[in-house]
Amino acid sequence: QVQLAESGGGSVNSGGSLRLSCTGSGYTYSAFTMGWFRQAPGKEREGIAAIFSDGTPTYADSVKGRFTISRDATKNTVYLQLDNLKPEDTAVYTCATRQGYSTPWRRAPRITDIDYWGQGIQVTVSS
């Protein structure tokens, strides 16, 4: 059974940084695409970053240049570095994965791309 566990959320001031981690189990990590989504209160879930089996990243325009996705295959873990945070980044951030190999997308991940979801973790940015 595929399981994803996020950690690293919390509260920061505007301009601050956080690093989110997502550790997976129950699958062959290197053969999966990993992504991060977020959902702010009253808004739809938004795909913000993904990283493919070959290490290629992709980002939503809303976070490009401020967030960085990376992975450590030896630890079955994907990271999301959040820099220069803004109040509008406040949301529940959720890790997700798509089974098997995918040709890297030139776009942000979509809900329909995903096979498994984590529980989500809160990030709050104060002005």
Tab-separated table of C-alpha atoms in Angstrom:
chain	number	residue	atom	x	y	z
A	1	GLN	CA	0.000	0.000	0.000
A	2	VAL	CA	1.392	3.379	-1.028
A	3	GLN	CA	1.701	5.861	1.831
A	4	LEU	CA	2.993	9.432	1.846
A	5	ALA	CA	3.876	11.360	5.010
A	6	GLU	CA	4.552	15.103	5.009
A	7	SER	CA	6.501	17.077	7.587
A	8	GLY	CA	8.049	20.512	8.013
A	9	GLY	CA	5.030	22.806	7.932
A	10	GLY	CA	4.433	25.617	10.385
A	11	SER	CA	4.072	29.378	10.762
A	12	VAL	CA	6.510	31.988	9.479
A	13	ASN	CA	6.571	35.699	8.811
A	14	SER	CA	6.381	37.134	5.318
A	15	GLY	CA	9.724	36.739	3.580
A	16	GLY	CA	10.606	33.664	5.610
A	17	SER	CA	11.393	30.114	4.524
A	18	LEU	CA	10.281	26.570	5.240
A	19	ARG	CA	11.269	23.177	3.911
A	20	LEU	CA	8.591	20.554	3.507
A	21	SER	CA	9.452	16.863	3.317
A	22	CYS	CA	7.444	13.939	2.011
A	23	THR	CA	8.547	10.378	2.642
A	24	GLY	CA	6.933	7.601	0.696
A	25	SER	CA	6.584	3.894	1.255
A	26	GLY	CA	5.007	0.924	-0.453
A	27	TYR	CA	6.296	1.617	-3.973
A	28	THR	CA	9.450	1.741	-6.070
A	29	TYR	CA	10.303	5.379	-5.474
A	30	SER	CA	12.497	6.001	-8.499
A	31	ALA	CA	9.711	4.964	-10.884
A	32	PHE	CA	7.238	7.554	-9.620
A	33	THR	CA	6.580	11.198	-10.321
A	34	MET	CA	6.243	13.219	-7.127
A	35	GLY	CA	4.313	16.429	-6.783
A	36	TRP	CA	3.134	19.067	-4.346
A	37	PHE	CA	-0.279	20.684	-4.257
A	38	ARG	CA	-1.776	23.310	-2.000
A	39	GLN	CA	-5.253	24.426	-1.047
A	40	ALA	CA	-5.984	27.767	0.540
A	41	PRO	CA	-9.227	28.405	2.428
A	42	GLY	CA	-12.106	28.871	0.004
A	43	LYS	CA	-9.988	28.012	-3.021
A	44	GLU	CA	-9.485	24.966	-5.223
A	45	ARG	CA	-6.507	22.674	-4.847
A	46	GLU	CA	-3.600	23.963	-6.927
A	47	GLY	CA	-0.702	21.953	-8.326
A	48	ILE	CA	2.523	23.851	-7.630
A	49	ALA	CA	5.494	21.587	-8.354
A	50	ALA	CA	6.473	18.149	-9.569
A	51	ILE	CA	9.692	16.200	-10.045
A	52	PHE	CA	10.076	13.318	-12.459
A	53	SER	CA	12.020	10.067	-12.363
A	54	ASP	CA	14.894	11.720	-14.238
A	55	GLY	CA	15.006	14.608	-11.741
A	56	THR	CA	13.391	17.176	-14.037
A	57	PRO	CA	11.314	19.698	-12.045
A	58	THR	CA	8.314	21.721	-13.120
A	59	TYR	CA	6.524	24.575	-11.337
A	60	ALA	CA	3.376	26.639	-11.375
A	61	ASP	CA	3.943	30.265	-12.330
A	62	SER	CA	2.713	31.337	-8.883
A	63	VAL	CA	5.748	29.767	-7.166
A	64	LYS	CA	8.406	29.738	-9.873
A	65	GLY	CA	11.606	31.336	-8.622
A	66	ARG	CA	10.576	31.062	-4.937
A	67	PHE	CA	9.969	27.336	-4.408
A	68	THR	CA	12.343	24.487	-5.230
A	69	ILE	CA	11.447	20.813	-5.470
A	70	SER	CA	14.112	18.151	-5.023
A	71	ARG	CA	14.368	14.490	-4.140
A	72	ASP	CA	16.585	12.011	-2.351
A	73	ALA	CA	15.927	8.608	-3.847
A	74	THR	CA	18.025	6.890	-1.169
A	75	LYS	CA	15.576	8.144	1.460
A	76	ASN	CA	12.375	7.830	-0.629
A	77	THR	CA	11.874	11.513	0.125
A	78	VAL	CA	10.909	14.570	-1.880
A	79	TYR	CA	11.442	18.093	-0.578
A	80	LEU	CA	9.827	21.441	-1.263
A	81	GLN	CA	11.919	24.452	-0.272
A	82	LEU	CA	9.686	27.484	0.216
A	83	ASP	CA	11.544	30.805	0.120
A	84	ASN	CA	10.380	34.422	0.180
A	85	LEU	CA	7.020	33.302	1.508
A	86	LYS	CA	4.015	35.584	1.167
A	87	PRO	CA	0.705	35.637	3.071
A	88	GLU	CA	-1.024	34.318	-0.046
A	89	ASP	CA	1.090	31.146	0.240
A	90	THR	CA	-0.896	30.212	3.341
A	91	ALA	CA	-2.505	26.852	2.599
A	92	VAL	CA	-2.553	23.150	3.326
A	93	TYR	CA	0.295	21.618	1.329
A	94	THR	CA	-0.118	18.035	0.164
A	95	CYS	CA	2.364	15.603	-1.307
A	96	ALA	CA	1.209	13.365	-4.140
A	97	THR	CA	2.529	10.735	-6.500
A	98	ARG	CA	1.850	9.245	-9.908
A	99	GLN	CA	2.806	5.624	-10.579
A	100	GLY	CA	5.326	4.630	-13.202
A	101	TYR	CA	7.448	6.648	-15.572
A	102	SER	CA	6.128	9.925	-17.023
A	103	THR	CA	7.640	12.068	-19.721
A	104	PRO	CA	8.284	15.390	-17.948
A	105	TRP	CA	5.415	17.839	-18.228
A	106	ARG	CA	5.988	21.427	-19.232
A	107	ARG	CA	3.279	22.535	-16.837
A	108	ALA	CA	2.273	22.334	-13.203
A	109	PRO	CA	0.823	19.044	-11.972
A	110	ARG	CA	-2.943	18.495	-12.168
A	111	ILE	CA	-5.226	16.595	-9.831
A	112	THR	CA	-5.972	14.157	-12.639
A	113	ASP	CA	-2.255	13.281	-12.866
A	114	ILE	CA	-2.222	11.815	-9.363
A	115	ASP	CA	-2.666	8.276	-8.073
A	116	TYR	CA	-1.944	8.735	-4.357
A	117	TRP	CA	-2.164	11.608	-1.877
A	118	GLY	CA	-0.661	12.449	1.486
A	119	GLN	CA	-2.670	13.866	4.383
A	120	GLY	CA	-1.483	17.438	3.990
A	121	ILE	CA	0.336	19.860	6.248
A	122	GLN	CA	-0.447	23.461	7.184
A	123	VAL	CA	1.756	26.386	6.152
A	124	THR	CA	0.798	29.789	7.542
A	125	VAL	CA	2.525	33.015	6.498
A	126	SER	CA	1.889	36.162	8.508
A	127	SER	CA	2.330	39.673	7.133
